[in-house]
Amino acid sequence: MADQLATDIIAKIKAHAEPGGEEITTTTELTSLGIHSLELTEIIFDLEEEYG
């Protein structure tokens, strides 16, 4: 279950990351992906909507 959850979260992060960036893992810092506060807020709302 944890692996599937990590995969789902990474997929949501990829949707907001700058295209052509580095591979995203559970240790990737969001700032290195070009994700800023507004995108982070959207990611959090997406996760809250899906997982409560």
C-alpha positions as MATLAB code, in Angstrom:
seq = 'MADQLATDIIAKIKAHAEPGGEEITTTTELTSLGIHSLELTEIIFDLEEEYG';
ca = [
       0.000    0.000    0.000;
       2.793    2.438    0.864;
       4.440    1.922   -2.531;
       1.155    2.626   -4.322;
       0.583    5.736   -2.222;
       4.091    7.014   -3.034;
       3.489    6.312   -6.731;
       0.179    8.213   -6.646;
       1.731   11.192   -4.859;
       4.650   11.309   -7.308;
       2.176   11.268  -10.220;
       0.366   14.285   -8.759;
       3.672   16.094   -8.256;
       4.696   15.344  -11.867;
       1.497   16.996  -13.069;
       2.677   20.272  -11.501;
       6.447   19.995  -12.096;
       8.276   21.722  -14.920;
       8.485   19.426  -17.959;
      11.792   17.768  -18.762;
      13.039   17.848  -15.201;
      14.815   15.216  -13.183;
      13.328   11.894  -12.138;
      11.017   12.310   -9.162;
      11.476   10.032   -6.144;
      10.357   10.137   -2.530;
      13.550   12.042   -1.661;
      13.271   14.709   -4.376;
      12.947   18.259   -3.062;
       9.983   20.072   -4.580;
      11.980   23.273   -5.077;
      14.347   21.408   -7.402;
      11.333   20.669   -9.627;
      10.347   24.307   -9.961;
       7.317   23.830   -7.708;
       6.472   26.967   -5.767;
       3.889   27.806   -3.118;
       0.867   28.011   -5.440;
       1.641   24.673   -7.083;
       2.324   23.134   -3.675;
      -1.081   24.314   -2.491;
      -2.709   22.723   -5.542;
      -0.869   19.449   -4.890;
      -2.022   19.453   -1.268;
      -5.634   20.075   -2.333;
      -5.389   17.243   -4.891;
      -4.093   14.866   -2.214;
      -6.711   15.966    0.303;
      -9.464   15.460   -2.262;
      -8.288   11.931   -3.054;
      -7.209   10.703    0.377;
      -9.208   12.892    2.756;
];
